[in-house]
């Protein structure tokens, strides 16, 4: 019998909570289990809703992140969930629990960071809540967005034969986090860049909305917990398996340099490093070449094809011809 949170894990707990949550399921397109909840309005536009916490000591260390970056990141992680649904972000609610030792300037800067990113994506901050806290700063952001009914991207539509794509480089944020946690001197451009990738992620809203507009994408998710974990959500919800080719995994120059200098295997960072907030999507292999060409024209960088959806229920990694290894989802999971 499962009796502790540690045994249950984050996803087990969410699963347990989710039973009995929908009293009026008629207009709910996606409830618990996708990047954002999706509810149909009478005019057939879909309202997207998502919320995320950033908790001191769990998601950030107040002593090592600036207020500006914390504000930016707390909104960015929510915008990324709207991006993963193919939507446009519209309104945000921000709640803060502030401990007595927190400077007003820190909170001011936090809102500067949030407002700057909100302005970039034309999002209003329309409300929230403020309370005192005993010792840890907590920020909770809720974002609502919208998407046309026929354009919504969900986690559950991947089909065998689909190409698996990434809109950017995975693993950089985890490399940046490693530098922060180990207090490694970041005076070099590359290390500074990796730290920025961790502290100031750029949600792929334009990419998600553009991909939804092509009508060719069968499933999408943002990389928040790590490629292995997030691809795991897509295959479980779609009832399929996935094959990834090691030689096609995009490794950025910055991550390569990081690994050369500090020794770790880039593959670990690429497969299991979280918080990149790039998008993973699947699309019919027949559409891939055309979509990838147009993506590159629009965004001036490639849409990386890293593998294909197969029948089955697990992720396999092709390390060399005939050399296939099963990989397990090793990304972030609270309580574990
Ligand atoms: P993401 O990493 O994309 O933000 P999560 O892993 O946090 O997604 O959440 C997965 C799903 O579970 C989402 O649909 C989310 O809304 C839902 N969820 C998470 N925590 C709770 C909770 N305490 N109560 C109800 N639903 C939850
Ligand atoms: Mg998500």
Coordinates of C-alpha atoms and ligand atoms in Angstrom, one line a residue:
X1 CA 0.0 0.0 0.0
X2 CA 1.3 3.5 -0.9
X3 CA 1.3 5.7 2.2
X4 CA 3.9 8.4 1.7
X5 CA 4.3 11.2 -0.8
X6 CA 7.8 9.9 -1.6
X7 CA 6.3 6.6 -2.8
X8 CA 3.5 8.4 -4.6
X9 CA 5.7 11.0 -6.3
X10 CA 4.4 14.3 -7.9
X11 CA 2.6 12.6 -10.7
X12 CA 1.0 9.9 -8.5
X13 CA -0.3 12.6 -6.2
X14 CA -1.8 14.6 -9.1
X15 CA -3.4 11.4 -10.4
X16 CA -4.9 10.7 -7.0
X17 CA -6.1 14.3 -6.6
X18 CA -7.7 14.4 -10.1
X19 CA -10.5 11.9 -9.4
X20 CA -13.8 13.6 -8.9
X21 CA -12.6 17.0 -10.0
X22 CA -14.9 17.5 -12.9
X23 CA -18.5 18.2 -11.9
X24 CA -19.5 19.8 -15.3
X25 CA -17.3 18.0 -17.9
X26 CA -19.4 19.1 -20.9
X27 CA -17.2 22.1 -22.0
X28 CA -13.8 20.9 -20.7
X29 CA -11.6 20.0 -23.6
X30 CA -8.5 19.2 -21.5
X31 CA -8.6 18.9 -17.7
X32 CA -5.9 17.8 -15.4
X33 CA -3.0 16.2 -17.3
X34 CA -2.1 18.6 -20.1
X35 CA 0.1 21.8 -20.1
X36 CA -2.9 24.0 -19.6
X37 CA -6.6 23.3 -19.0
X38 CA -8.8 24.0 -22.0
X39 CA -12.4 25.0 -21.8
X40 CA -14.7 25.7 -24.7
X41 CA -16.6 29.0 -24.8
X42 CA -20.1 29.2 -26.4
X43 CA -18.5 30.9 -29.5
X44 CA -16.2 27.9 -29.9
X45 CA -13.0 29.7 -28.9
X46 CA -11.0 27.8 -26.3
X47 CA -10.0 29.4 -23.0
X48 CA -6.6 28.1 -21.8
X49 CA -5.7 28.2 -18.1
X50 CA -2.5 27.4 -16.3
X51 CA -0.9 28.1 -13.0
X52 CA 2.6 27.5 -11.5
X53 CA 4.2 28.1 -8.2
X54 CA 7.8 29.3 -7.6
X55 CA 8.8 28.5 -4.0
X56 CA 11.9 29.7 -2.3
X57 CA 14.3 26.9 -1.5
X58 CA 12.5 24.5 -3.9
X59 CA 12.5 26.4 -7.2
X60 CA 15.0 29.2 -6.5
X61 CA 17.4 30.5 -3.9
X62 CA 16.6 34.2 -3.0
X63 CA 20.3 34.8 -2.4
X64 CA 21.3 33.8 -5.9
X65 CA 18.6 35.0 -8.2
X66 CA 17.8 38.7 -8.9
X67 CA 14.2 39.9 -8.3
X68 CA 14.0 40.8 -11.9
X69 CA 14.9 37.3 -13.1
X70 CA 12.6 35.7 -10.6
X71 CA 9.7 37.8 -11.8
X72 CA 10.5 37.0 -15.4
X73 CA 10.8 33.3 -14.8
X74 CA 7.6 33.0 -12.8
X75 CA 5.6 34.4 -15.7
X76 CA 7.8 32.6 -18.3
X77 CA 7.0 29.1 -17.0
X78 CA 3.3 29.9 -17.3
X79 CA 3.5 31.4 -20.8
X80 CA 5.4 28.3 -21.8
X81 CA 2.4 26.1 -20.9
X82 CA 0.2 28.3 -23.1
X83 CA 2.8 28.0 -25.9
X84 CA 2.6 24.2 -25.6
X85 CA -1.1 24.4 -26.3
X86 CA -0.6 26.5 -29.4
X87 CA -2.3 29.5 -27.8
X88 CA -2.0 33.2 -27.4
X89 CA -1.4 34.4 -23.8
X90 CA -3.8 37.1 -22.6
X91 CA -4.2 37.8 -18.9
X92 CA -2.2 37.0 -15.7
X93 CA -3.0 36.9 -12.0
X94 CA -0.1 37.1 -9.6
X95 CA -0.1 36.0 -5.9
X96 CA 2.8 36.6 -3.6
X97 CA 3.5 35.4 0.0
X98 CA 6.3 37.7 1.3
X99 CA 8.4 36.9 4.4
X100 CA 9.5 39.8 6.7
X101 CA 13.1 39.8 5.7
X102 CA 12.4 40.3 2.0
X103 CA 13.3 43.8 0.7
X104 CA 10.7 46.0 -1.0
X105 CA 13.3 46.5 -3.8
X106 CA 13.4 42.8 -4.4
X107 CA 9.6 42.7 -4.9
X108 CA 9.8 45.9 -7.1
X109 CA 12.4 44.2 -9.3
X110 CA 10.4 41.1 -9.4
X111 CA 7.4 43.0 -10.9
X112 CA 9.7 44.8 -13.2
X113 CA 10.9 41.5 -14.6
X114 CA 7.3 40.2 -14.9
X115 CA 6.0 43.4 -16.5
X116 CA 8.8 43.5 -19.0
X117 CA 8.0 39.9 -20.2
X118 CA 4.3 40.6 -20.0
X119 CA 4.7 43.6 -22.3
X120 CA 6.8 41.5 -24.8
X121 CA 3.9 39.1 -25.1
X122 CA 1.1 41.7 -24.7
X123 CA -0.2 40.1 -21.5
X124 CA -2.1 42.1 -18.9
X125 CA -1.5 41.5 -15.2
X126 CA -5.1 41.9 -14.0
X127 CA -5.0 40.9 -10.4
X128 CA -3.7 38.5 -7.7
X129 CA -3.3 38.2 -4.0
X130 CA -0.7 39.4 -1.4
X131 CA -0.1 37.8 2.0
X132 CA 2.7 37.6 4.6
X133 CA 4.8 34.4 4.9
X134 CA 6.8 33.1 7.8
X135 CA 10.2 32.6 6.0
X136 CA 10.0 31.6 2.4
X137 CA 9.0 33.8 -0.6
X138 CA 6.3 32.2 -2.7
X139 CA 5.1 33.4 -6.1
X140 CA 2.1 31.9 -7.8
X141 CA 1.2 33.0 -11.4
X142 CA -1.9 32.1 -13.3
X143 CA -2.2 32.8 -16.9
X144 CA -5.2 32.6 -19.2
X145 CA -4.9 32.4 -23.0
X146 CA -6.9 31.5 -26.0
X147 CA -6.7 29.2 -29.0
X148 CA -9.1 28.4 -31.9
X149 CA -10.9 25.1 -31.4
X150 CA -9.3 23.5 -34.5
X151 CA -5.8 24.7 -33.6
X152 CA -5.3 23.5 -30.0
X153 CA -2.2 21.3 -29.4
X154 CA -2.6 18.5 -26.8
X155 CA -0.3 15.9 -25.4
X156 CA -2.4 13.0 -26.5
X157 CA -2.4 13.1 -30.4
X158 CA 0.9 11.5 -31.3
X159 CA 0.7 8.6 -33.8
X160 CA 3.1 5.9 -34.9
X161 CA 5.2 7.2 -37.8
X162 CA 5.1 10.9 -36.6
X163 CA 8.4 12.8 -36.5
X164 CA 9.4 14.1 -33.0
X165 CA 10.7 17.6 -33.1
X166 CA 12.3 20.2 -30.8
X167 CA 12.1 24.0 -31.2
X168 CA 15.4 24.6 -29.5
X169 CA 18.4 23.2 -27.5
X170 CA 17.6 21.0 -24.5
X171 CA 19.9 20.8 -21.5
X172 CA 21.3 24.3 -21.3
X173 CA 19.2 25.3 -18.4
X174 CA 20.3 22.3 -16.3
X175 CA 23.9 23.2 -17.2
X176 CA 23.3 26.8 -16.0
X177 CA 21.8 25.4 -12.8
X178 CA 24.8 23.2 -12.2
X179 CA 27.0 26.3 -12.4
X180 CA 24.8 28.1 -9.9
X181 CA 24.6 25.3 -7.4
X182 CA 28.3 24.5 -7.5
X183 CA 29.2 28.2 -7.4
X184 CA 31.4 27.9 -10.5
X185 CA 32.9 31.1 -11.7
X186 CA 30.8 32.3 -14.6
X187 CA 33.0 35.0 -16.0
X188 CA 33.3 33.4 -19.4
X189 CA 30.7 34.2 -22.0
X190 CA 29.6 30.6 -22.3
X191 CA 29.0 30.1 -18.6
X192 CA 27.2 33.5 -18.4
X193 CA 25.0 32.5 -21.3
X194 CA 24.1 29.1 -19.6
X195 CA 23.2 30.9 -16.4
X196 CA 21.0 33.2 -18.3
X197 CA 19.3 30.2 -19.9
X198 CA 18.5 29.0 -16.5
X199 CA 17.4 32.3 -14.9
X200 CA 15.8 33.9 -17.9
X201 CA 14.1 31.3 -20.0
X202 CA 12.3 32.6 -23.1
X203 CA 8.9 30.9 -23.6
X204 CA 8.3 29.7 -27.2
X205 CA 4.9 31.4 -27.5
X206 CA 5.5 32.5 -31.1
X207 CA 6.8 29.1 -32.1
X208 CA 3.8 27.3 -30.4
X209 CA 1.3 29.5 -32.0
X210 CA 3.0 29.2 -35.4
X211 CA 3.2 25.4 -35.2
X212 CA -0.5 25.3 -34.2
X213 CA -1.3 27.4 -37.3
X214 CA 0.3 24.9 -39.6
X215 CA -2.4 22.4 -38.7
X216 CA 0.2 19.6 -39.0
X217 CA 1.1 19.1 -35.3
X218 CA -0.4 16.0 -33.7
X219 CA 0.9 16.6 -30.1
X220 CA 3.0 19.1 -28.1
X221 CA 4.4 19.7 -24.7
X222 CA 6.9 22.1 -23.2
X223 CA 10.2 20.8 -21.8
X224 CA 9.8 21.7 -18.1
X225 CA 10.9 18.5 -16.3
X226 CA 13.3 17.2 -19.0
X227 CA 13.0 15.6 -22.4
X228 CA 12.7 12.0 -21.2
X229 CA 10.1 13.0 -18.6
X230 CA 8.0 15.2 -20.9
X231 CA 8.2 12.9 -24.0
X232 CA 7.1 10.3 -21.5
X233 CA 3.9 12.3 -20.8
X234 CA 3.2 12.5 -24.6
X235 CA 3.7 8.8 -25.2
X236 CA 1.6 7.7 -22.2
X237 CA -1.3 10.0 -23.1
X238 CA -1.1 9.1 -26.8
X239 CA -0.8 5.3 -26.2
X240 CA 2.4 5.0 -28.3
X241 CA 6.2 4.6 -27.9
X242 CA 9.1 6.8 -29.1
X243 CA 12.5 6.2 -30.7
X244 CA 15.1 8.9 -30.4
X245 CA 18.4 8.9 -32.4
X246 CA 21.4 9.9 -30.4
X247 CA 23.2 11.5 -33.4
X248 CA 20.2 13.7 -34.1
X249 CA 19.9 15.2 -30.6
X250 CA 20.8 18.9 -30.8
X251 CA 23.7 19.8 -28.5
X252 CA 24.4 23.5 -28.5
X253 CA 28.0 24.8 -28.7
X254 CA 27.5 26.2 -25.2
X255 CA 26.5 22.9 -23.7
X256 CA 29.4 21.1 -25.6
X257 CA 31.9 23.6 -24.1
X258 CA 30.4 23.2 -20.7
X259 CA 30.8 19.4 -20.9
X260 CA 34.3 19.6 -22.3
X261 CA 35.4 21.8 -19.5
X262 CA 33.6 20.2 -16.6
X263 CA 33.5 16.6 -17.7
X264 CA 29.8 15.5 -17.7
X265 CA 28.1 13.7 -20.5
X266 CA 26.1 16.0 -22.7
X267 CA 23.6 13.2 -23.3
X268 CA 22.5 13.3 -19.6
X269 CA 21.8 17.0 -19.8
X270 CA 20.0 16.8 -23.1
X271 CA 17.8 13.8 -22.1
X272 CA 17.1 14.6 -18.5
X273 CA 17.8 18.3 -17.8
X274 CA 14.7 20.3 -17.2
X275 CA 13.5 24.0 -17.3
X276 CA 14.5 24.8 -20.9
X277 CA 10.9 25.7 -21.8
X278 CA 11.4 24.8 -25.4
X279 CA 8.7 22.9 -27.1
X280 CA 8.6 19.2 -28.2
X281 CA 6.0 18.4 -30.8
X282 CA 5.1 15.5 -33.1
X283 CA 3.9 15.8 -36.7
X284 CA 3.3 13.6 -39.7
X285 CA 6.7 12.6 -41.3
X286 CA 5.2 13.5 -44.7
X287 CA 4.8 17.2 -43.5
X288 CA 8.2 17.5 -41.7
X289 CA 10.4 18.7 -44.5
X290 CA 8.0 21.4 -45.6
X291 CA 7.2 22.6 -42.0
X292 CA 10.9 22.6 -41.0
X293 CA 11.8 24.7 -44.0
X294 CA 9.1 27.2 -43.2
X295 CA 10.0 27.2 -39.5
X296 CA 13.6 28.1 -40.3
X297 CA 12.4 30.9 -42.6
X298 CA 10.2 32.3 -39.8
X299 CA 12.5 31.8 -36.8
X300 CA 16.0 31.8 -38.3
X301 CA 16.9 28.5 -36.6
X302 CA 16.1 24.9 -37.2
X303 CA 13.2 22.7 -36.1
X304 CA 15.2 19.7 -35.0
X305 CA 13.9 16.2 -35.8
X306 CA 15.1 13.9 -33.1
X307 CA 13.3 10.7 -33.8
X308 CA 9.9 9.1 -34.5
X309 CA 6.8 7.8 -32.7
X310 CA 6.5 4.0 -32.8
X311 CA 4.0 1.5 -31.4
X312 CA 4.7 0.4 -27.9
X313 CA 4.9 2.1 -24.5
X314 CA 8.5 3.1 -23.9
X315 CA 11.2 5.4 -25.1
X316 CA 14.2 3.9 -26.9
X317 CA 17.5 5.5 -27.7
X318 CA 19.4 4.5 -30.9
X319 CA 23.0 4.9 -29.9
X320 CA 24.5 3.4 -33.1
X321 CA 23.0 1.2 -35.8
X322 CA 21.5 -1.8 -34.1
X323 CA 22.5 -0.5 -30.6
X324 CA 19.3 0.4 -28.9
X325 CA 18.8 1.2 -25.2
X326 CA 15.6 1.7 -23.4
X327 CA 15.5 5.0 -21.5
X328 CA 13.4 5.8 -18.4
X329 CA 12.0 9.2 -17.5
X330 CA 14.5 10.6 -15.2
X331 CA 13.5 14.3 -15.1
X332 CA 12.3 16.4 -12.2
X333 CA 9.6 14.9 -10.0
X334 CA 8.7 16.7 -6.7
X335 CA 8.7 14.5 -3.5
X336 CA 10.9 11.7 -5.1
Ligands
LIG1 P1 3.5 21.6 -16.1 O1 4.9 21.0 -15.8 O2 3.2 21.6 -17.6 O3 3.2 22.9 -15.4 P2 2.4 19.8 -14.1 O4 3.3 18.6 -14.1 O5 2.7 20.9 -13.0 O6 2.4 20.5 -15.5 O7 0.9 19.4 -14.0 C1 0.3 18.4 -14.7 C2 -1.2 18.5 -14.7 O8 -1.7 18.3 -13.4 C3 -1.7 19.8 -15.2 O9 -2.9 19.6 -15.9 C4 -2.0 20.6 -13.9 O10 -3.1 21.5 -14.1 C5 -2.5 19.4 -13.0 N1 -2.3 19.7 -11.6 C6 -1.1 19.8 -10.9 N2 -1.2 19.9 -9.6 C7 -2.6 19.9 -9.4 C8 -3.4 20.0 -8.2 N3 -2.9 20.2 -7.0 N4 -4.8 19.9 -8.3 C9 -5.3 19.8 -9.5 N5 -4.6 19.6 -10.7 C10 -3.3 19.7 -10.6
LIG2 MG1 4.1 22.2 -19.3

